[in-house]
Short mmCIF file of C-alpha atoms and ligand atoms in Angstrom, two decimals:
data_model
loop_
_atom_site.label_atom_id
_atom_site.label_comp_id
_atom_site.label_asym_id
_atom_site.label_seq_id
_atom_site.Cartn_x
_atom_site.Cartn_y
_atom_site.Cartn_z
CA UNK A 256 -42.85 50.60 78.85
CA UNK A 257 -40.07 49.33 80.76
CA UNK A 258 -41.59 47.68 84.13
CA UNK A 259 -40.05 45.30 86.71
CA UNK A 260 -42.02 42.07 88.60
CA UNK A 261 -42.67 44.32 91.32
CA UNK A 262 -44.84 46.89 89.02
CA UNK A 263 -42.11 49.27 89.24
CA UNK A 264 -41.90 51.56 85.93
CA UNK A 265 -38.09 52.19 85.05
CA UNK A 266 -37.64 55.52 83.68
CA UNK A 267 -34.35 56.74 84.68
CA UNK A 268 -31.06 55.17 82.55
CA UNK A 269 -27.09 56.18 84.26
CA UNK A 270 -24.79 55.40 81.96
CA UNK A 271 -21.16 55.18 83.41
CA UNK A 272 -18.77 55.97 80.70
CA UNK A 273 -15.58 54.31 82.52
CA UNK A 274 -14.60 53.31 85.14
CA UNK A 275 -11.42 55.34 85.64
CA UNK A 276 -11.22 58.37 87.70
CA UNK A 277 -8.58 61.32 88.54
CA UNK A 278 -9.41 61.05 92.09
CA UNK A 279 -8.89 58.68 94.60
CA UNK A 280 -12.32 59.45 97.00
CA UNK A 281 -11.57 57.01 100.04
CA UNK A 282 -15.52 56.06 100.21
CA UNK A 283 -15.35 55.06 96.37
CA UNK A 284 -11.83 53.93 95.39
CA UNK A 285 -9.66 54.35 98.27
CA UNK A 286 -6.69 51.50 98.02
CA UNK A 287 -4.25 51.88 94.37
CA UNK A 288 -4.93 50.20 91.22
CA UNK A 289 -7.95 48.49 91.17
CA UNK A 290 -8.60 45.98 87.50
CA UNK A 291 -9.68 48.25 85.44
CA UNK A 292 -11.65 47.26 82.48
CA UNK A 293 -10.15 46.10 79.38
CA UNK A 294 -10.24 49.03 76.57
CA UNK A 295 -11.86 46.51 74.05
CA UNK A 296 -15.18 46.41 75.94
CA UNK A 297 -15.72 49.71 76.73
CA UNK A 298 -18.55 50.76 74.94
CA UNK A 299 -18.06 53.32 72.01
CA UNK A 300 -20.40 56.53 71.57
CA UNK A 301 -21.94 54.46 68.42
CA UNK A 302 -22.72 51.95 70.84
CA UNK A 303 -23.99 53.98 74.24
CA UNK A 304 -26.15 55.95 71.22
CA UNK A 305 -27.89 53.09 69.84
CA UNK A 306 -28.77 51.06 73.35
CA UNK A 307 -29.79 54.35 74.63
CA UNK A 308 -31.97 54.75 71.93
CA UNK A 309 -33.69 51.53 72.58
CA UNK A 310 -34.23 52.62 76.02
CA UNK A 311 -35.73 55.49 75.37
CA UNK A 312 -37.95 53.57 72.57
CA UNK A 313 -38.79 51.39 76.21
CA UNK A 314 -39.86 54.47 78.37
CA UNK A 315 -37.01 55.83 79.79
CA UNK A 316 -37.23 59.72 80.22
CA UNK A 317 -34.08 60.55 81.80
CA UNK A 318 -30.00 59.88 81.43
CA UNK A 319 -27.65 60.19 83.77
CA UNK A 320 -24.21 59.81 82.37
CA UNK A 321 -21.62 59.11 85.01
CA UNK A 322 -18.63 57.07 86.15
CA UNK A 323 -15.92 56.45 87.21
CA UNK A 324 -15.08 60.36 86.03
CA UNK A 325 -16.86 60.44 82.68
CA UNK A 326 -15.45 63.83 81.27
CA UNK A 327 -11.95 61.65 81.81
CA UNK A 328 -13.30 60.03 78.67
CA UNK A 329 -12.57 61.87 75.35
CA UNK A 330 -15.07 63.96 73.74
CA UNK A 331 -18.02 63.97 76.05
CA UNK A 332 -19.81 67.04 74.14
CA UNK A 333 -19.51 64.67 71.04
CA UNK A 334 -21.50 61.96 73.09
CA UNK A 335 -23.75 64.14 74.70
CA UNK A 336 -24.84 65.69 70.84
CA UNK A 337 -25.70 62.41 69.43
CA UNK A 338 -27.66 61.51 72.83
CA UNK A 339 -29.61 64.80 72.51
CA UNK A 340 -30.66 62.96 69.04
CA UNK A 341 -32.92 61.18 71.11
CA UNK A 342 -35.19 64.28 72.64
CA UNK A 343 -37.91 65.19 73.06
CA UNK A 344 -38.70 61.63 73.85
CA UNK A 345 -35.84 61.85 76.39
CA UNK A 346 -36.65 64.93 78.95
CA UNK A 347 -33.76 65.06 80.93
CA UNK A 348 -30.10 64.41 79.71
CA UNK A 349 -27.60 65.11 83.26
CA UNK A 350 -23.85 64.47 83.59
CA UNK A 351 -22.73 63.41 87.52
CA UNK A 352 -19.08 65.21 88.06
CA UNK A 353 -16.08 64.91 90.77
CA UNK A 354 -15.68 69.23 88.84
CA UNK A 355 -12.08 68.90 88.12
CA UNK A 356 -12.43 69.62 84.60
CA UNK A 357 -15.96 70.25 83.88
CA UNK A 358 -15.47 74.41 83.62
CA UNK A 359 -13.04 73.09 80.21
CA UNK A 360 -16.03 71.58 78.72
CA UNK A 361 -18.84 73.47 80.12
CA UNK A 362 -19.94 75.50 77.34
CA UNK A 363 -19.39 72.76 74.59
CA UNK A 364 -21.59 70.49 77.09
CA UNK A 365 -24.18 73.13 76.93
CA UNK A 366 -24.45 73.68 73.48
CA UNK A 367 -24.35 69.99 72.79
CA UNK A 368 -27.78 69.58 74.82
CA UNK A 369 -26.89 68.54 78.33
CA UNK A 370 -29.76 69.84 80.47
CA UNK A 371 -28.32 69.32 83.94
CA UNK A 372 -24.96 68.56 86.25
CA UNK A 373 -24.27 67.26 89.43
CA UNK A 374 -21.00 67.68 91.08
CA UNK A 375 -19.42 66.28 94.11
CA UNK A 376 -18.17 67.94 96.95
CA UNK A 377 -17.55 66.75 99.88
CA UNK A 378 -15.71 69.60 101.92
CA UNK A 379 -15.16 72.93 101.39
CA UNK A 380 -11.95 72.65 103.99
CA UNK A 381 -9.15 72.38 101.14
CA UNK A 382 -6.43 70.55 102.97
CA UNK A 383 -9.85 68.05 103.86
CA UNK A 384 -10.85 68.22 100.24
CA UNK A 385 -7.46 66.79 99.20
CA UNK A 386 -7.66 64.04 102.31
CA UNK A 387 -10.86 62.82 101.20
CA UNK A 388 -10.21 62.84 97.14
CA UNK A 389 -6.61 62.86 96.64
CA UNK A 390 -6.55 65.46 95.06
CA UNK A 391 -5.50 69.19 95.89
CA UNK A 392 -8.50 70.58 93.37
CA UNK A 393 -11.03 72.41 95.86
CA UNK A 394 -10.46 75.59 93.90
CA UNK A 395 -11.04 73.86 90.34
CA UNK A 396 -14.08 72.08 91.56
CA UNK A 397 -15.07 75.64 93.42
CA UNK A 398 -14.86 77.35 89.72
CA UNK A 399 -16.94 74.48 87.92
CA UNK A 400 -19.93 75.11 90.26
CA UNK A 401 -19.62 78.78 89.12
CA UNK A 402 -19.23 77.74 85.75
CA UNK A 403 -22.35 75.77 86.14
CA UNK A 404 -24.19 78.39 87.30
CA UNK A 405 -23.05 81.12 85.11
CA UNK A 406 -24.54 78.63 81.81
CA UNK A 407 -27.87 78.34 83.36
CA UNK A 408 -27.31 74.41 84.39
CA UNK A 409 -29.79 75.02 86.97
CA UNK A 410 -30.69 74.15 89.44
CA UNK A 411 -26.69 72.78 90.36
CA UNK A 412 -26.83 70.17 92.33
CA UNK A 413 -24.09 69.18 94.45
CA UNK A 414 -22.99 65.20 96.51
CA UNK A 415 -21.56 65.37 100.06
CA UNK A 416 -21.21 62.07 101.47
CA UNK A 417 -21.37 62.27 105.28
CA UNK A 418 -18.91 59.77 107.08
CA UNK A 419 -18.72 59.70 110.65
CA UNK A 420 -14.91 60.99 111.71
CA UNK A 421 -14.06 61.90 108.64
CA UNK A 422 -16.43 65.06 107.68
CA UNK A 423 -19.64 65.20 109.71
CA UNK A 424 -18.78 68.18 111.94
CA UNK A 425 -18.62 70.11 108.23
CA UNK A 426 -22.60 69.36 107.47
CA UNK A 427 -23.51 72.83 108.85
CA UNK A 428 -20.68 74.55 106.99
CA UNK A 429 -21.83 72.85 103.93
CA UNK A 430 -25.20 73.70 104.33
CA UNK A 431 -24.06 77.20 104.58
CA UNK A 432 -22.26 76.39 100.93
CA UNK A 433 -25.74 75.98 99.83
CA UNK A 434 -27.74 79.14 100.91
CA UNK A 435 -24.49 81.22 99.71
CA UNK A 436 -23.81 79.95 96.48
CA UNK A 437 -27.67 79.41 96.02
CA UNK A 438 -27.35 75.55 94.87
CA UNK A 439 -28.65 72.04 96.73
CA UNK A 440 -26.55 70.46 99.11
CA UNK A 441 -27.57 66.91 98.82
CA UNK A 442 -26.43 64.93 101.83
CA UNK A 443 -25.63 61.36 101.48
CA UNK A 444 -25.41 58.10 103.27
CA UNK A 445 -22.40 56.40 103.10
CA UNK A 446 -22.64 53.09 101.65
CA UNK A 447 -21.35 49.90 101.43
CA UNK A 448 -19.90 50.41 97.69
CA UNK A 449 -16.48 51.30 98.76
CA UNK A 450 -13.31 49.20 96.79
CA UNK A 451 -11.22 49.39 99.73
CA UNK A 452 -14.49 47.33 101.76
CA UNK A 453 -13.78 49.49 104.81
CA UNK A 454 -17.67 50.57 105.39
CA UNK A 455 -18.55 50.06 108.39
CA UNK A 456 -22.13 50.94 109.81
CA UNK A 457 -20.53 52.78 112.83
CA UNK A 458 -19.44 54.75 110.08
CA UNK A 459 -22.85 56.09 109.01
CA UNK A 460 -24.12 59.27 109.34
CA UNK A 461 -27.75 58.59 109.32
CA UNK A 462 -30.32 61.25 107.20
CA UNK A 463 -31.82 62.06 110.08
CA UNK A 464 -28.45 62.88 112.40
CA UNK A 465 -27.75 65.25 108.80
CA UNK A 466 -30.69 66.97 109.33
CA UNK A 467 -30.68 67.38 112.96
CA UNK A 468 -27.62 69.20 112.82
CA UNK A 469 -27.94 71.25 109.70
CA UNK A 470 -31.47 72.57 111.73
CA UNK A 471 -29.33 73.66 114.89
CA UNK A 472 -27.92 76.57 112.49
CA UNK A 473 -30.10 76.53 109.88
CA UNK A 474 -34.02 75.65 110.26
CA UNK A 475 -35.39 73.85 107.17
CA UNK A 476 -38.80 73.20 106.02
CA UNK A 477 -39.58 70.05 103.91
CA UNK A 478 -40.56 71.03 99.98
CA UNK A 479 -43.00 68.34 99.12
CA UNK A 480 -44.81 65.60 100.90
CA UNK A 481 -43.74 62.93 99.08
CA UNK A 482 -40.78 62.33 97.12
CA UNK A 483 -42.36 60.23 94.52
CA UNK A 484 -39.59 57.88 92.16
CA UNK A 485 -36.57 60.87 93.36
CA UNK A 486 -34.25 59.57 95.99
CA UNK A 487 -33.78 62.87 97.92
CA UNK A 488 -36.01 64.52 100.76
CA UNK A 489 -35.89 68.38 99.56
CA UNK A 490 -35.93 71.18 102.40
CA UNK A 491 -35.42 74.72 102.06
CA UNK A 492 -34.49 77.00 104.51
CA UNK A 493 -36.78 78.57 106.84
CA UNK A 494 -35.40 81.88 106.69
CA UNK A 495 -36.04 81.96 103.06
CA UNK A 496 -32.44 82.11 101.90
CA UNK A 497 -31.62 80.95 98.50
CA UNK A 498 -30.48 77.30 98.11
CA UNK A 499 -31.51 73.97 98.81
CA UNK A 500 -30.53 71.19 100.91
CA UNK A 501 -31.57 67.76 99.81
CA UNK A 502 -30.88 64.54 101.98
CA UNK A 503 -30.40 61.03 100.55
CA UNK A 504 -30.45 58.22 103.10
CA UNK A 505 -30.43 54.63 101.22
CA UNK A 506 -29.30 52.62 104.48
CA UNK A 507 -31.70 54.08 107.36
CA UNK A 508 -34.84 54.94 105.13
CA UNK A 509 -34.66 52.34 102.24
CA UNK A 510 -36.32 54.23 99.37
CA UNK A 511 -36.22 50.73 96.76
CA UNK A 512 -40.19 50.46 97.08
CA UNK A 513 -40.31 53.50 94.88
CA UNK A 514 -36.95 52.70 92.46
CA UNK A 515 -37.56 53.92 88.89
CA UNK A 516 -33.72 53.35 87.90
CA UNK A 517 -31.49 51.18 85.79
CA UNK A 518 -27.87 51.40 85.46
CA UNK A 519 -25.53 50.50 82.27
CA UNK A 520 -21.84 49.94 83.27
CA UNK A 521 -18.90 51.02 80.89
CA UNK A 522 -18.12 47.67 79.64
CA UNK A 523 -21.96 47.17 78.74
CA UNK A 524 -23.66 45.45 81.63
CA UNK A 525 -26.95 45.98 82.98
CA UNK A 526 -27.19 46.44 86.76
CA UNK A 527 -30.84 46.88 87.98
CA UNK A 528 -29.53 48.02 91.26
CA UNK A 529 -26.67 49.56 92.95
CA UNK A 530 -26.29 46.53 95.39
CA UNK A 531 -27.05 43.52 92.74
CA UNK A 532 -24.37 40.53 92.66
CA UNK A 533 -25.19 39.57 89.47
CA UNK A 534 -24.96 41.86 85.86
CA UNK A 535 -27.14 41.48 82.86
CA UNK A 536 -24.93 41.07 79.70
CA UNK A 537 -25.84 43.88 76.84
CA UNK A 538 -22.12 43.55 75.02
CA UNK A 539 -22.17 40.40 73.91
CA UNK A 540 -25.62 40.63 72.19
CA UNK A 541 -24.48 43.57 71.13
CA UNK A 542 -22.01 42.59 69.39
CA UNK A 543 -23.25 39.88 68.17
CA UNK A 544 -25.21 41.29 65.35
CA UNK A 545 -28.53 41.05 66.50
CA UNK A 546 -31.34 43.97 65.53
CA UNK A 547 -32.86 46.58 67.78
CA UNK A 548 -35.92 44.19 68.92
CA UNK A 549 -33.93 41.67 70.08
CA UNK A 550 -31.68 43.98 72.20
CA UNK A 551 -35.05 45.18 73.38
CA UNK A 552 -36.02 42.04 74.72
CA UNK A 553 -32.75 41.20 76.41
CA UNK A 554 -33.04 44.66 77.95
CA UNK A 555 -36.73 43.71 78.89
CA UNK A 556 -35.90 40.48 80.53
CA UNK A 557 -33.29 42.18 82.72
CA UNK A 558 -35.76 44.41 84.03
CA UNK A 559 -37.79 41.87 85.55
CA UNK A 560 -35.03 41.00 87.56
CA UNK A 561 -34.76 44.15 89.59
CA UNK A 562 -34.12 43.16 93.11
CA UNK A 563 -37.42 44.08 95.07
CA UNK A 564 -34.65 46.28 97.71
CA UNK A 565 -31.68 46.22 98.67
CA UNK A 566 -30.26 44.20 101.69
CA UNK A 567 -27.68 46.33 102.98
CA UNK A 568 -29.58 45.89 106.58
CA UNK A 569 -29.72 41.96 106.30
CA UNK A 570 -27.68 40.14 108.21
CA UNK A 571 -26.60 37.93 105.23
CA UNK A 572 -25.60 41.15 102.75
CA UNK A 573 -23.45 40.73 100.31
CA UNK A 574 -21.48 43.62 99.14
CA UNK A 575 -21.60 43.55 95.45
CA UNK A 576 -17.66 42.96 93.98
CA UNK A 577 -18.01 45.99 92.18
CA UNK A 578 -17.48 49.08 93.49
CA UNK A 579 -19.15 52.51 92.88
CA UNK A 580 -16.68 53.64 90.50
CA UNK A 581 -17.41 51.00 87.97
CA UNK A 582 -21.02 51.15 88.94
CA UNK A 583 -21.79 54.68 87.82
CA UNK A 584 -23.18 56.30 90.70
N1 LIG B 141 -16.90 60.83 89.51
C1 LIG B 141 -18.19 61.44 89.53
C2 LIG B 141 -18.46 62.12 90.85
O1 LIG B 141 -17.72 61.84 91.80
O2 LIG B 141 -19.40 62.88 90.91
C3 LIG B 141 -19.31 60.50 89.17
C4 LIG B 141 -19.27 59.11 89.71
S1 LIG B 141 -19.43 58.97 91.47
C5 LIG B 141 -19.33 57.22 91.68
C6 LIG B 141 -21.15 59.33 91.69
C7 LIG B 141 -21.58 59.67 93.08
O3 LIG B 141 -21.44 58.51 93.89
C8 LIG B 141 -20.74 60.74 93.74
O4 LIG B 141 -21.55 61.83 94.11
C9 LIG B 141 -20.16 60.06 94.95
O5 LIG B 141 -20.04 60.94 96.02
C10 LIG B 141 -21.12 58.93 95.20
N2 LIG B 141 -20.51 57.82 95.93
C11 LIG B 141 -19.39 57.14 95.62
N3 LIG B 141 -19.13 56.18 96.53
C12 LIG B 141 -20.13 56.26 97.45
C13 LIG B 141 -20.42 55.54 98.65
N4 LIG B 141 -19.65 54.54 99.08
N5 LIG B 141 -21.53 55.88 99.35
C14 LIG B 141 -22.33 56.89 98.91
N6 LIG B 141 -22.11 57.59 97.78
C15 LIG B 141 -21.01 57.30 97.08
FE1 LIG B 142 -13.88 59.26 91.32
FE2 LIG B 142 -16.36 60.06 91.70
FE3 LIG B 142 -15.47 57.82 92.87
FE4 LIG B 142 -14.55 60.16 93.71
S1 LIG B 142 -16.69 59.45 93.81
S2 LIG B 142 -13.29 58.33 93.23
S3 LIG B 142 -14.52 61.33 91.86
S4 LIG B 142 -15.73 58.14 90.72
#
């Protein structure tokens, strides 16, 4: 059992396979060429397989893999096989998407065990959709969702991050997405994980604002209670249309207290949170030689070290130098 010093259990692995991506989002990677990391310490398939092995010898249940883009890497299917090795002990094996080329792999992805995908979309305006990503792809992304659906990766999720100016007045429309194309809209905070380290809190479209306005077209009704380890509040709609809307809201309603994640960057760091300023190395003992226990126990010791929250509402917060795209959202 993988626990923290806070009696938090860690169940839930993301694994970012780069760091690269095909689009330029502005609230992930807005300004050119940021360092990339070097090829040499990306971690190969052989290498992702075996450490996720070990965490799923530790307790964790569920994979995310993610990026950066991660089907930008080569042979994803072939990755997501050898990972599906590692069931029934690991439930849930999920892929987090920007779409662009997902419908390519989709049925290879299925057949090679992935269980679930998320996408992201943040407008379904296209010249918007090429604003925000850089990228004039709506209609590719639009046909991946299908795709999705079509396969039985259900239920599709789908990411809209909310910024102020930029694409709040679309929350109803994309709430309408939902209920029309029958997946959940999960609305999202902007946060402070931008490489371009323009966020601003004025910027900030808080869960509750996201809710109030999807409500003045569409009335929702919360699913459950409680949430539990899951970062989203799930509604569905009143009316009893199909879809889902789900609403994520790290800054105003810190959710840490509850924090069953850990997150393995593509050059083979640990990161117990999204916000931590310092990394946990897993490469170099990697590479080093050393047998399955001992990788255990580095992985162990790391864990203990998971930040009781975040301080993104601290006066003295530090934005962490890495940004989400080499994070693995
Ligand atoms: N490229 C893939 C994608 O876009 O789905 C996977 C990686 S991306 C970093 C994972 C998720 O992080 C996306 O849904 C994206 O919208 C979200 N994200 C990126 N930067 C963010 C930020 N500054 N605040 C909130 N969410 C962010
Ligand atoms: Fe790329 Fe995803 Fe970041 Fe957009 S959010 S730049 S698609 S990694």
């Amino acid at each position: 059992m993988l626990r923290d010093a806070h009696n938090r259990t860690i169940r839930d692995l993301r694994i970012s396979l780069t760091d690269r991506c095909n689009f330029r989002c502005f609230y992930c990677l807005p300004h050119g060429e940021p360092a990339w990391a070097k090829r040499e310490t990306l971690l190969t398939f052989e290498e992702i397989t075996r450490l996720a092995g070990i965490f799923v010898s530790l307790g964790i249940e569920k994979i995310r893999l993610t990026g950066g883009e991660p089907l930008i890497r080569r042979d994803v299917p072939v990755l997501v096989k050898m990972l599906s090795s590692l069931k029934p002990q690991l439930r849930d094996l999920a892929l987090t998407t920007n779409g662009y080329d997902f419908e390519r792999f989709a049925g290879a992805l299925k057949a090679a065990g992935l269980d679930r995908v998320t996408f992201s979309l943040d407008s379904v305006r296209p010249e918007r959709f090429r604003e925000i990503t850089g990228s004039d792809s709506l209609g590719r992304v639009l046909s991946s969702i299908e795709a999705a659906k079509r396969l039985g990766f259900l239920p599709v999720k789908v990411n809209a991050v909310i910024v102020r100016g930029r694409n709040d007045d679309e929350v109803p429309e994309l709430a309408r997405f939902a209920r029309e194309n029958d997946v959940s809209m999960r609305f999202i905070e902007y946060m402070p994980l931008d490489s371009g380290r323009e966020w601003d809190r004025s910027l900030v479209v808080s869960g509750r604002e996201i809710r109030e306005r999807i409500e003045r077209e569409f009335p929702l009704e919360l699913k459950e209670p409680s949430r539990g380890s899951e970062t989203a509040w799930k509604f569905r709609f009143a009316d009893g249309s199909p879809g889902e809307v789900g609403i994520i809201a790290p800054v105003t309603e810190m959710f840490c207290g509850q924090c069953s994640r850990i997150r393995l960057t593509a050059d083979g760091q640990i990161r117990t949170c999204l916000f931590s300023t310092k990394e946990h190395d897993l490469l170099g003992p990697l590479r080093s030689g050393i047998g399955d226990d001992e990788i255990a126990e580095v992985i162990k010791a790391a864990a203990l070290k998971k930040e009781p929250s975040h301080y993104i509402n601290d006066p003295g917060f530090i934005q962490p130098d890495r940004t989400m795209s080499f994070i693995g959202g």
